[in-house]
Amino acid sequence: MKRLLFLLCGAGFVLALCVPQRASAGGLYLTDRGSRQLGRGGAFVAGTDDGQSLWYNPAGLSYTGRRHLHVDATLSFFRGSFNRTTRDDVNGPSPTVDVQTEKLPIPTLAYSDSFGLEDWSFGIAIMAPNAIMMSWPQNLGIGPSGTAIPSPTRHSLISMKGSAIANLALGVSWHGLKGLSLGAGVHVIPSRFRAGVYLSACDYGLLCRQPENPEWEAPATIDLERAVTATGVFGAIYRWDVFKFGASVMLPYTIEGEAKLDVQLPTASLFGPSDCGNLEQRESRPDCAKVRGNKADVGLDFPLIARLGAEIQPIQNLRVEAGVVYEGWSRQKELRIKPKNVTIVDALALPEYEVGPIAVQRQMQDVFSLRLGGEYAFAESLPLVVRTGLIFENSAFSDRTLTPLTLDSQKLLVGVGASYQVTDGMWLDVMYAHMFMKDLVVSSSEVYPQNPLRPRPTPAGAGDPQPQLGQPEPIGNGAYTMEADLVGLGLRWNI
C-alpha cells in the first residue's frame, strides 16, 4: 500500500505539470489520444485494456486487472500557414503567415480497481481531448504609412490562448457472462473558452465605403471563464476464441454559458478623436464614444463519437485490430455569441451603435476515420512490445467553410511505438507519429467578416438607415499548409 500511495503522489505531481490552466480543447480535435493507442493507429476499441478505456471503450475496464494505474502524456508539434487570396483594390496583397501553437502535453491519469468483486471493475481518470490551441499574429509590422499592417487572419481568429477543456471520467464494467463485457461511464467536462477576433463596423456604403479598412475594425475578446457540462459513454466487448469485437459511443454535449465580451472601439473618426485613449479615459470625454455592457451568452456544440473495432490474435504474441470511428461534427453549425445589451454610445452623428448577435460560421461535416494497428510481444527473455498503425480521416470542413480558426484537411497518421517492462507488472510506453495533412488552395469560401456593430434604427421600420450588406472579400480563400508530429510517454502498472 505504501508503494501505491507513493506512486499515486508521484503521478499527481506529473499530472500537475502536464495540465496547465490551458489544457487543450474543439473537428477541433487534432486526432485521438494516448501514447500506446496512437502507436497502434488509434485502433483500440476491441483490444482496450488500460486506463484509456474510459475514453475509448469503458468495457475495457474488465481487462485492466485487479488494480491498474496509468499515467500518460502526448505532445503535438503542429505546423501550419495561411496565405489569403484578396483583391488589391479591397485590402492589398496578403503575405503568408504562420500559425503559433502552445506546446502543452495532453495528459492522462487513470486508476481502475475491482475492489475484490469477481464480475465488476471500476475506473476514474482525468484526461483532455487532443487538440491544438491556435494563435495568429495580430499584425505584420509597420507599413510605409507608419500604421500597423493588419493580419489576414484577423476576421477569423487572432488567438485562442486561455481556452481549456478537461474530462473527469468515472466508469464501471460488468463481465458476468462468458466472453462479454459491458461498460458505462460519465464524463464531467469543466471548460473555458476564450477567443480573440476583429469585428467590423463598416456599413458598406452609408458611412464606410472600404469593407476592410482597419479604422473601422474593433478588436474583441470573448471569454467564457467557467462552464461545466457532462456526457455519457457506453461500450461492449465480446471475446470469441482468437477474436474480440468492440463498440462504444460517447454522447454529444454543448458548452454554453454567460461570457465576458470585451469590444475595443474602432479608430475611425466617427468614434471620437485620435486622442480619446483607452476605454476608461473615454468616460470623461463627451466627444468620445464609449462601450456599455460586456456580457454575452455563448454556445458551442460537440459531437457524438461512435467506435467499432475487431481484434484478432492469430498467435499468442501478436494482436491486430481494425476499426472505424464516426464523429458527428455536423452538429456544430456555428459558434453562437448573443450580446446582452452591449452598445456603443456617443458616436458622432449616430448616438447609439448596437453590438448584435455574432454567429461564427462553422458548418462542419461529419468525420469518418479508418484505423489499422497492431502490436507484437517478444519472448519473455526480451520484455519488449513493438507496435505500429495508421489512421486515415476525412476533413471536418468543406472548402467553402474552412478558415484559419481551425486548420483541417484530409489526414493520414502513421504511428510507431514500443513498451518495455521495467519491472514485474510495470510497463513504460513510448510513441512517435507523423500526421500528413493535405495542403489546400481554397477559392470558394462562403465565410465573411463578422459585422455585428450596426447603427440602431430610431424608430425601427421603413426609416431604418441600415443598408443591405454588400459582399466583402471572403476570409477563407487562400492557400493552407499543415502537418504535425506527435510524441508520447506513458507508464502502466498492474499493482
Short mmCIF file of C-alpha atoms in Angstrom, two decimals:
data_model
loop_
_atom_site.label_atom_id
_atom_site.label_comp_id
_atom_site.label_asym_id
_atom_site.label_seq_id
_atom_site.Cartn_x
_atom_site.Cartn_y
_atom_site.Cartn_z
CA MET A 1 0.00 0.00 0.00
CA LYS A 2 2.87 2.40 0.71
CA ARG A 3 4.21 1.79 -2.79
CA LEU A 4 0.77 2.56 -4.20
CA LEU A 5 0.43 5.81 -2.23
CA PHE A 6 3.92 6.87 -3.27
CA LEU A 7 3.22 6.23 -6.95
CA LEU A 8 -0.15 7.99 -6.77
CA CYS A 9 1.53 11.07 -5.27
CA GLY A 10 4.21 10.99 -7.94
CA ALA A 11 1.60 10.59 -10.67
CA GLY A 12 -0.33 13.54 -9.26
CA PHE A 13 2.81 15.65 -9.43
CA VAL A 14 3.39 14.62 -13.06
CA LEU A 15 -0.22 15.45 -13.88
CA ALA A 16 0.10 18.88 -12.28
CA LEU A 17 2.95 19.55 -14.67
CA CYS A 18 1.01 18.21 -17.62
CA VAL A 19 -2.28 20.06 -17.03
CA PRO A 20 -1.71 23.81 -17.04
CA GLN A 21 -4.59 26.25 -16.96
CA ARG A 22 -4.78 26.00 -20.72
CA ALA A 23 -5.18 22.29 -21.32
CA SER A 24 -6.17 21.90 -24.96
CA ALA A 25 -9.71 21.88 -26.29
CA GLY A 26 -12.81 21.70 -30.19
CA GLY A 27 -13.09 18.90 -35.91
CA LEU A 28 -11.44 20.86 -33.04
CA TYR A 29 -9.63 17.63 -32.14
CA LEU A 30 -6.34 17.14 -33.98
CA THR A 31 -6.55 13.37 -33.56
CA ASP A 32 -7.18 10.74 -30.88
CA ARG A 33 -5.18 10.39 -27.69
CA GLY A 34 -2.80 8.15 -25.73
CA SER A 35 0.78 7.03 -26.36
CA ARG A 36 0.07 3.33 -26.70
CA GLN A 37 -3.13 3.97 -28.65
CA LEU A 38 -1.63 6.32 -31.26
CA GLY A 39 1.33 3.96 -31.59
CA ARG A 40 -1.12 1.38 -32.96
CA GLY A 41 -3.06 3.83 -35.11
CA GLY A 42 -5.88 4.56 -32.69
CA ALA A 43 -7.24 1.02 -33.23
CA PHE A 44 -8.09 0.40 -29.59
CA VAL A 45 -11.79 -0.35 -29.17
CA ALA A 46 -11.91 -4.14 -29.04
CA GLY A 47 -8.41 -4.51 -27.56
CA THR A 48 -8.56 -1.76 -24.95
CA ASP A 49 -7.13 -2.94 -21.64
CA ASP A 50 -5.64 0.07 -19.80
CA GLY A 51 -6.66 3.41 -18.29
CA GLN A 52 -7.57 4.84 -21.72
CA SER A 53 -10.61 2.53 -21.65
CA LEU A 54 -12.57 5.38 -20.08
CA TRP A 55 -12.08 7.28 -23.36
CA TYR A 56 -12.16 4.54 -25.99
CA ASN A 57 -14.48 1.90 -24.52
CA PRO A 58 -15.39 1.57 -20.80
CA ALA A 59 -15.99 -2.16 -21.26
CA GLY A 60 -12.19 -2.45 -21.42
CA LEU A 61 -12.01 -1.83 -17.66
CA SER A 62 -12.69 -5.55 -17.33
CA TYR A 63 -9.26 -6.25 -18.85
CA THR A 64 -7.15 -3.85 -16.75
CA GLY A 65 -6.58 -6.35 -13.93
CA ARG A 66 -7.29 -6.23 -10.22
CA ARG A 67 -5.69 -2.80 -9.75
CA HIS A 68 -4.21 -0.68 -12.51
CA LEU A 69 -2.56 2.76 -12.57
CA HIS A 70 -1.91 4.62 -15.83
CA VAL A 71 0.00 7.89 -16.31
CA ASP A 72 0.43 9.19 -19.86
CA ALA A 73 1.10 12.35 -21.87
CA THR A 74 1.35 13.11 -25.59
CA LEU A 75 2.72 16.27 -27.16
CA SER A 76 1.89 17.63 -30.62
CA PHE A 77 4.17 19.77 -32.78
CA PHE A 78 1.77 21.35 -35.27
CA ARG A 79 2.89 23.49 -38.20
CA GLY A 80 0.59 25.47 -40.46
CA SER A 81 0.42 28.58 -42.63
CA PHE A 82 -2.13 30.67 -44.49
CA ASN A 83 -1.84 32.97 -47.49
CA ARG A 84 -5.11 34.78 -48.07
CA THR A 85 -6.39 35.46 -51.58
CA THR A 86 -7.56 39.07 -51.79
CA ARG A 87 -8.27 41.86 -54.24
CA ASP A 88 -5.71 44.66 -54.34
CA ASP A 89 -8.49 47.28 -54.50
CA VAL A 90 -10.01 45.95 -51.25
CA ASN A 91 -7.14 45.14 -48.94
CA GLY A 92 -3.95 44.75 -50.94
CA PRO A 93 -1.73 41.70 -51.35
CA SER A 94 -1.58 39.28 -48.44
CA PRO A 95 1.65 37.77 -47.10
CA THR A 96 1.92 34.21 -45.81
CA VAL A 97 1.52 33.95 -42.04
CA ASP A 98 2.50 31.02 -39.82
CA VAL A 99 0.30 29.71 -37.03
CA GLN A 100 1.58 29.67 -33.47
CA THR A 101 0.64 26.88 -31.06
CA GLU A 102 1.29 26.24 -27.40
CA LYS A 103 3.31 23.11 -26.61
CA LEU A 104 1.05 21.61 -23.96
CA PRO A 105 1.04 17.88 -23.12
CA ILE A 106 -2.28 16.05 -23.41
CA PRO A 107 -2.44 14.18 -20.09
CA THR A 108 -3.98 11.05 -18.64
CA LEU A 109 -4.07 9.96 -15.02
CA ALA A 110 -6.27 6.87 -14.61
CA TYR A 111 -6.85 4.26 -11.91
CA SER A 112 -9.00 1.15 -12.02
CA ASP A 113 -9.83 -1.39 -9.32
CA SER A 114 -12.07 -4.43 -8.93
CA PHE A 115 -12.34 -3.90 -5.16
CA GLY A 116 -12.33 -7.66 -4.76
CA LEU A 117 -15.50 -8.17 -6.81
CA GLU A 118 -15.38 -11.03 -9.30
CA ASP A 119 -17.58 -9.58 -12.05
CA TRP A 120 -17.06 -5.82 -11.69
CA SER A 121 -14.34 -3.26 -12.39
CA PHE A 122 -14.36 0.46 -11.66
CA GLY A 123 -12.28 3.32 -13.01
CA ILE A 124 -11.58 7.01 -12.60
CA ALA A 125 -9.48 9.26 -14.83
CA ILE A 126 -8.51 12.85 -15.56
CA MET A 127 -7.80 13.47 -19.24
CA ALA A 128 -8.17 16.03 -22.02
CA PRO A 129 -9.01 15.87 -25.73
CA ASN A 130 -6.10 16.01 -28.17
CA ALA A 131 -6.48 19.40 -29.81
CA ILE A 132 -4.45 22.44 -30.78
CA MET A 133 -4.96 25.96 -29.43
CA MET A 134 -4.02 28.25 -32.31
CA SER A 135 -2.87 31.86 -32.40
CA TRP A 136 -2.06 34.08 -35.35
CA PRO A 137 -0.12 37.36 -35.47
CA GLN A 138 -2.27 40.37 -34.62
CA ASN A 139 -0.39 42.50 -37.15
CA LEU A 140 2.53 42.07 -39.53
CA GLY A 141 4.69 45.03 -38.65
CA ILE A 142 4.53 48.67 -39.73
CA GLY A 143 3.71 49.71 -43.28
CA PRO A 144 5.10 52.63 -45.35
CA SER A 145 2.40 54.96 -43.98
CA GLY A 146 3.54 54.30 -40.40
CA THR A 147 0.46 52.27 -39.47
CA ALA A 148 0.33 48.60 -38.50
CA ILE A 149 -0.21 46.08 -41.29
CA PRO A 150 -3.28 44.05 -40.26
CA SER A 151 -3.08 40.26 -40.20
CA PRO A 152 -5.03 38.43 -42.94
CA THR A 153 -6.43 36.07 -40.27
CA ARG A 154 -7.86 38.79 -38.01
CA HIS A 155 -11.51 38.25 -39.06
CA SER A 156 -11.46 34.52 -38.29
CA LEU A 157 -9.05 34.26 -35.36
CA ILE A 158 -6.30 36.10 -33.54
CA SER A 159 -5.87 33.83 -30.56
CA MET A 160 -7.46 31.03 -28.55
CA LYS A 161 -4.90 31.27 -25.75
CA GLY A 162 -6.54 30.65 -22.43
CA SER A 163 -9.09 28.15 -23.73
CA ALA A 164 -9.24 24.95 -21.72
CA ILE A 165 -11.20 21.73 -21.58
CA ALA A 166 -10.78 18.61 -19.47
CA ASN A 167 -12.62 15.38 -18.77
CA LEU A 168 -13.12 13.90 -15.31
CA ALA A 169 -14.28 10.38 -16.12
CA LEU A 170 -15.91 7.75 -13.91
CA GLY A 171 -16.73 4.32 -15.25
CA VAL A 172 -17.79 0.78 -14.44
CA SER A 173 -17.75 -2.51 -16.33
CA TRP A 174 -19.52 -5.83 -15.78
CA HIS A 175 -18.23 -9.14 -17.09
CA GLY A 176 -20.60 -11.70 -15.58
CA LEU A 177 -21.22 -13.60 -18.83
CA LYS A 178 -18.50 -15.63 -20.50
CA GLY A 179 -16.76 -13.58 -23.17
CA LEU A 180 -18.95 -10.49 -22.71
CA SER A 181 -18.05 -7.21 -21.02
CA LEU A 182 -20.38 -4.22 -20.75
CA GLY A 183 -19.26 -0.78 -19.63
CA ALA A 184 -20.64 2.67 -18.92
CA GLY A 185 -19.21 5.94 -17.74
CA VAL A 186 -19.85 9.60 -17.21
CA HIS A 187 -17.53 12.44 -18.18
CA VAL A 188 -17.83 15.69 -16.24
CA ILE A 189 -16.37 18.39 -18.50
CA PRO A 190 -15.19 21.69 -17.00
CA SER A 191 -14.06 24.15 -19.64
CA ARG A 192 -13.07 27.68 -20.50
CA PHE A 193 -13.46 29.20 -23.96
CA ARG A 194 -11.52 32.30 -24.91
CA ALA A 195 -11.06 33.74 -28.40
CA GLY A 196 -9.93 36.99 -29.95
CA VAL A 197 -11.20 38.27 -33.29
CA TYR A 198 -11.75 41.55 -35.15
CA LEU A 199 -15.32 42.75 -35.70
CA SER A 200 -16.28 45.18 -38.43
CA ALA A 201 -18.33 48.35 -38.01
CA CYS A 202 -18.28 49.12 -41.74
CA ASP A 203 -21.78 49.53 -43.16
CA TYR A 204 -20.58 49.13 -46.76
CA GLY A 205 -21.94 52.31 -48.24
CA LEU A 206 -23.69 54.57 -45.75
CA LEU A 207 -20.68 55.83 -43.77
CA CYS A 208 -17.91 53.41 -44.72
CA ARG A 209 -17.03 52.52 -48.30
CA GLN A 210 -13.95 50.38 -47.65
CA PRO A 211 -15.05 46.93 -46.50
CA GLU A 212 -11.78 46.07 -44.69
CA ASN A 213 -10.46 49.45 -43.66
CA PRO A 214 -8.66 48.79 -40.33
CA GLU A 215 -10.01 52.09 -38.96
CA TRP A 216 -13.49 50.51 -38.89
CA GLU A 217 -12.44 47.31 -37.18
CA ALA A 218 -12.89 46.60 -33.49
CA PRO A 219 -10.74 44.02 -31.68
CA ALA A 220 -12.96 41.85 -29.50
CA THR A 221 -12.35 39.11 -26.95
CA ILE A 222 -14.95 36.61 -25.86
CA ASP A 223 -14.19 34.84 -22.57
CA LEU A 224 -16.44 32.11 -21.17
CA GLU A 225 -14.50 31.76 -17.94
CA ARG A 226 -16.31 28.82 -16.38
CA ALA A 227 -18.63 26.24 -17.87
CA VAL A 228 -19.39 22.71 -16.70
CA THR A 229 -21.29 20.10 -18.64
CA ALA A 230 -21.38 16.31 -18.76
CA THR A 231 -21.79 13.43 -21.18
CA GLY A 232 -22.08 9.65 -21.08
CA VAL A 233 -20.06 6.88 -22.70
CA PHE A 234 -21.18 3.27 -23.20
CA GLY A 235 -19.40 0.25 -24.62
CA ALA A 236 -19.26 -3.50 -25.07
CA ILE A 237 -16.59 -6.10 -25.84
CA TYR A 238 -17.22 -9.70 -26.84
CA ARG A 239 -14.41 -12.24 -26.89
CA TRP A 240 -14.74 -15.40 -29.01
CA ASP A 241 -11.76 -17.68 -29.43
CA VAL A 242 -8.97 -15.58 -31.01
CA PHE A 243 -11.32 -12.70 -31.84
CA LYS A 244 -12.51 -9.69 -29.85
CA PHE A 245 -15.23 -7.33 -31.07
CA GLY A 246 -15.83 -3.92 -29.52
CA ALA A 247 -18.19 -0.98 -29.86
CA SER A 248 -18.66 2.24 -27.92
CA VAL A 249 -20.45 5.57 -28.14
CA MET A 250 -19.81 8.91 -26.44
CA LEU A 251 -22.89 11.13 -26.39
CA PRO A 252 -22.88 14.72 -27.72
CA TYR A 253 -22.76 17.72 -25.41
CA THR A 254 -22.81 21.53 -25.51
CA ILE A 255 -20.51 24.01 -23.81
CA GLU A 256 -22.51 27.14 -23.02
CA GLY A 257 -22.86 29.95 -20.52
CA GLU A 258 -22.58 33.68 -19.92
CA ALA A 259 -19.29 35.11 -21.13
CA LYS A 260 -17.47 38.40 -20.89
CA LEU A 261 -17.39 40.28 -24.20
CA ASP A 262 -14.73 42.99 -24.42
CA VAL A 263 -15.06 45.19 -27.52
CA GLN A 264 -12.42 47.80 -28.25
CA LEU A 265 -13.61 50.79 -30.27
CA PRO A 266 -12.60 51.36 -33.88
CA THR A 267 -10.23 54.23 -34.57
CA ALA A 268 -12.42 55.82 -37.26
CA SER A 269 -13.26 59.49 -36.55
CA LEU A 270 -16.91 58.55 -36.12
CA PHE A 271 -15.98 57.11 -32.71
CA GLY A 272 -14.03 60.12 -31.49
CA PRO A 273 -10.73 61.99 -31.94
CA SER A 274 -7.47 60.03 -32.06
CA ASP A 275 -6.52 61.21 -28.54
CA CYS A 276 -9.53 59.62 -26.80
CA GLY A 277 -7.31 57.00 -25.18
CA ASN A 278 -8.48 53.74 -23.64
CA LEU A 279 -11.99 52.84 -22.52
CA GLU A 280 -11.53 54.31 -19.03
CA GLN A 281 -10.16 57.62 -20.35
CA ARG A 282 -13.08 57.90 -22.79
CA GLU A 283 -15.58 58.03 -19.92
CA SER A 284 -14.62 61.60 -19.07
CA ARG A 285 -14.74 62.79 -22.70
CA PRO A 286 -18.20 63.67 -24.09
CA ASP A 287 -16.71 63.79 -27.60
CA CYS A 288 -15.53 60.17 -27.40
CA ALA A 289 -17.63 57.07 -27.99
CA LYS A 290 -17.99 54.58 -25.14
CA VAL A 291 -18.92 50.92 -24.71
CA ARG A 292 -21.83 50.00 -22.45
CA GLY A 293 -22.24 46.39 -21.32
CA ASN A 294 -19.86 43.44 -21.56
CA LYS A 295 -21.89 40.25 -21.29
CA ALA A 296 -22.95 37.68 -23.89
CA ASP A 297 -24.44 34.19 -23.99
CA VAL A 298 -22.14 31.71 -25.74
CA GLY A 299 -22.79 28.19 -27.03
CA LEU A 300 -20.69 25.62 -28.91
CA ASP A 301 -21.83 22.07 -29.78
CA PHE A 302 -19.63 18.97 -29.61
CA PRO A 303 -20.25 15.69 -31.46
CA LEU A 304 -21.42 12.18 -30.81
CA ILE A 305 -18.48 9.79 -31.25
CA ALA A 306 -19.13 6.14 -32.19
CA ARG A 307 -16.42 3.46 -32.47
CA LEU A 308 -16.33 -0.09 -33.87
CA GLY A 309 -13.36 -2.43 -33.78
CA ALA A 310 -12.36 -6.06 -34.28
CA GLU A 311 -9.14 -7.56 -32.96
CA ILE A 312 -7.57 -10.88 -33.86
CA GLN A 313 -4.78 -12.70 -32.02
CA PRO A 314 -3.62 -15.29 -34.58
CA ILE A 315 -0.62 -16.26 -32.47
CA GLN A 316 -0.03 -15.76 -28.77
CA ASN A 317 2.21 -12.70 -29.02
CA LEU A 318 0.52 -10.85 -31.91
CA ARG A 319 -2.57 -8.63 -31.76
CA VAL A 320 -4.02 -6.83 -34.80
CA GLU A 321 -7.09 -4.57 -34.76
CA ALA A 322 -9.07 -2.80 -37.47
CA GLY A 323 -11.70 -0.21 -36.72
CA VAL A 324 -13.82 2.69 -37.84
CA VAL A 325 -14.71 5.84 -35.88
CA TYR A 326 -17.56 8.27 -36.61
CA GLU A 327 -17.59 11.82 -35.21
CA GLY A 328 -20.79 13.79 -35.75
CA TRP A 329 -19.25 17.23 -36.18
CA SER A 330 -22.11 18.33 -38.46
CA ARG A 331 -23.84 19.20 -35.19
CA GLN A 332 -21.51 22.21 -34.88
CA LYS A 333 -23.16 24.73 -37.22
CA GLU A 334 -21.79 27.88 -35.61
CA LEU A 335 -20.25 29.42 -32.54
CA ARG A 336 -23.18 31.34 -31.06
CA ILE A 337 -22.47 34.65 -29.33
CA LYS A 338 -25.51 36.70 -28.27
CA PRO A 339 -24.51 40.03 -26.65
CA LYS A 340 -26.70 41.17 -23.77
CA ASN A 341 -27.40 44.90 -24.20
CA VAL A 342 -23.88 45.74 -25.37
CA THR A 343 -23.89 49.11 -27.13
CA ILE A 344 -21.54 51.87 -28.28
CA VAL A 345 -22.80 55.31 -27.30
CA ASP A 346 -21.82 58.90 -28.18
CA ALA A 347 -20.54 58.07 -31.65
CA LEU A 348 -20.56 61.11 -33.93
CA ALA A 349 -23.98 61.64 -35.62
CA LEU A 350 -25.14 58.18 -34.53
CA PRO A 351 -25.70 58.26 -30.77
CA GLU A 352 -26.02 54.51 -30.37
CA TYR A 353 -24.39 51.54 -32.06
CA GLU A 354 -25.68 48.10 -31.17
CA VAL A 355 -23.45 45.05 -30.88
CA GLY A 356 -25.73 42.47 -32.46
CA PRO A 357 -25.64 38.65 -32.44
CA ILE A 358 -22.45 37.05 -33.69
CA ALA A 359 -22.67 33.70 -35.46
CA VAL A 360 -19.17 32.47 -36.27
CA GLN A 361 -19.94 30.10 -39.11
CA ARG A 362 -18.59 26.57 -38.69
CA GLN A 363 -20.94 24.41 -40.82
CA MET A 364 -18.82 21.39 -40.09
CA GLN A 365 -19.29 17.98 -41.64
CA ASP A 366 -19.21 14.50 -40.14
CA VAL A 367 -15.85 12.78 -39.88
CA PHE A 368 -15.06 9.12 -40.52
CA SER A 369 -11.69 7.55 -39.80
CA LEU A 370 -10.39 4.10 -40.75
CA ARG A 371 -7.85 2.60 -38.38
CA LEU A 372 -5.48 -0.33 -38.51
CA GLY A 373 -2.84 -1.25 -35.96
CA GLY A 374 -1.22 -3.98 -34.02
CA GLU A 375 1.47 -4.95 -31.57
CA TYR A 376 3.90 -7.82 -31.14
CA ALA A 377 5.36 -9.03 -27.85
CA PHE A 378 8.78 -10.64 -27.95
CA ALA A 379 9.72 -13.67 -25.91
CA GLU A 380 9.87 -13.50 -22.11
CA SER A 381 13.65 -13.16 -22.30
CA LEU A 382 13.13 -9.80 -24.03
CA PRO A 383 10.35 -7.87 -22.20
CA LEU A 384 9.54 -5.64 -25.18
CA VAL A 385 6.38 -4.95 -27.18
CA VAL A 386 6.54 -3.11 -30.51
CA ARG A 387 3.57 -1.63 -32.32
CA THR A 388 2.58 0.34 -35.39
CA GLY A 389 -0.59 1.59 -37.03
CA LEU A 390 -2.26 4.23 -39.14
CA ILE A 391 -5.36 6.42 -39.25
CA PHE A 392 -6.98 7.80 -42.41
CA GLU A 393 -9.56 10.53 -41.80
CA ASN A 394 -11.58 12.95 -43.91
CA SER A 395 -11.73 16.69 -43.18
CA ALA A 396 -14.34 18.20 -40.88
CA PHE A 397 -14.72 21.16 -43.26
CA SER A 398 -15.55 21.66 -46.89
CA ASP A 399 -13.58 24.30 -48.81
CA ARG A 400 -16.45 26.76 -48.50
CA THR A 401 -16.36 26.76 -44.67
CA LEU A 402 -12.64 26.32 -43.91
CA THR A 403 -10.96 29.30 -42.20
CA PRO A 404 -7.79 29.82 -40.13
CA LEU A 405 -9.94 29.37 -36.99
CA THR A 406 -9.43 25.60 -37.38
CA LEU A 407 -6.86 24.22 -39.80
CA ASP A 408 -8.15 20.88 -41.01
CA SER A 409 -7.95 18.67 -44.10
CA GLN A 410 -7.67 15.01 -45.03
CA LYS A 411 -5.23 13.30 -42.67
CA LEU A 412 -3.03 10.23 -42.64
CA LEU A 413 -1.38 9.46 -39.31
CA VAL A 414 1.38 6.87 -39.21
CA GLY A 415 2.44 5.84 -35.71
CA VAL A 416 5.09 3.61 -34.17
CA GLY A 417 5.70 2.77 -30.56
CA ALA A 418 7.10 0.37 -28.02
CA SER A 419 6.62 -0.77 -24.44
CA TYR A 420 9.36 -2.00 -22.14
CA GLN A 421 8.72 -3.96 -18.95
CA VAL A 422 10.59 -2.02 -16.29
CA THR A 423 9.70 -4.45 -13.51
CA ASP A 424 7.08 -7.05 -12.82
CA GLY A 425 3.72 -5.57 -13.87
CA MET A 426 5.13 -2.15 -14.80
CA TRP A 427 5.46 -1.04 -18.42
CA LEU A 428 6.97 2.10 -19.96
CA ASP A 429 5.34 3.25 -23.24
CA VAL A 430 6.88 5.49 -25.91
CA MET A 431 5.38 6.69 -29.20
CA TYR A 432 6.14 8.75 -32.29
CA ALA A 433 3.67 9.60 -35.04
CA HIS A 434 3.63 11.87 -38.05
CA MET A 435 0.39 13.34 -39.36
CA PHE A 436 0.33 14.03 -43.07
CA MET A 437 -2.31 16.64 -43.90
CA LYS A 438 -3.39 17.68 -47.37
CA ASP A 439 -2.38 21.21 -48.38
CA LEU A 440 -5.29 23.19 -49.81
CA VAL A 441 -5.95 26.13 -52.10
CA VAL A 442 -9.46 27.43 -51.39
CA SER A 443 -11.30 29.66 -53.86
CA SER A 444 -14.95 29.03 -52.92
CA SER A 445 -15.14 30.37 -49.36
CA GLU A 446 -18.57 31.47 -48.13
CA VAL A 447 -17.38 32.87 -44.79
CA TYR A 448 -17.24 36.66 -44.45
CA PRO A 449 -16.06 39.10 -41.76
CA GLN A 450 -18.32 39.41 -38.73
CA ASN A 451 -20.27 42.68 -38.95
CA PRO A 452 -22.36 42.92 -35.76
CA LEU A 453 -21.67 46.61 -34.98
CA ARG A 454 -24.67 48.36 -36.51
CA PRO A 455 -26.35 51.74 -36.02
CA ARG A 456 -29.53 51.13 -34.02
CA PRO A 457 -32.56 52.31 -36.06
CA THR A 458 -34.69 55.01 -34.42
CA PRO A 459 -37.50 54.28 -34.94
CA ALA A 460 -37.28 50.81 -36.49
CA GLY A 461 -39.14 50.13 -39.71
CA ALA A 462 -39.20 51.95 -43.01
CA GLY A 463 -36.82 54.62 -41.74
CA ASP A 464 -34.10 52.10 -40.88
CA PRO A 465 -30.86 53.67 -42.19
CA GLN A 466 -29.09 50.29 -42.30
CA PRO A 467 -28.42 49.39 -45.95
CA GLN A 468 -28.21 45.88 -47.31
CA LEU A 469 -24.83 44.42 -46.57
CA GLY A 470 -22.51 44.26 -49.52
CA GLN A 471 -20.14 41.39 -50.18
CA PRO A 472 -16.64 41.99 -48.81
CA GLU A 473 -13.93 39.50 -49.62
CA PRO A 474 -14.40 36.02 -48.10
CA ILE A 475 -12.00 35.37 -45.26
CA GLY A 476 -11.33 31.70 -46.08
CA ASN A 477 -9.98 31.93 -49.62
CA GLY A 478 -6.27 31.25 -49.88
CA ALA A 479 -3.54 28.65 -49.57
CA TYR A 480 -3.28 26.45 -46.47
CA THR A 481 -0.43 24.19 -45.38
CA MET A 482 -0.45 21.94 -42.30
CA GLU A 483 1.24 18.91 -40.75
CA ALA A 484 2.11 17.61 -37.28
CA ASP A 485 4.47 15.39 -35.33
CA LEU A 486 3.39 13.71 -32.10
CA VAL A 487 5.40 12.11 -29.32
CA GLY A 488 4.19 10.30 -26.23
CA LEU A 489 5.38 8.82 -22.97
CA GLY A 490 3.38 6.68 -20.56
CA LEU A 491 3.63 4.37 -17.56
CA ARG A 492 1.28 1.49 -16.77
CA TRP A 493 1.39 -0.51 -13.54
CA ASN A 494 -0.68 -3.56 -12.72
CA ILE A 495 -0.48 -3.47 -8.95
#
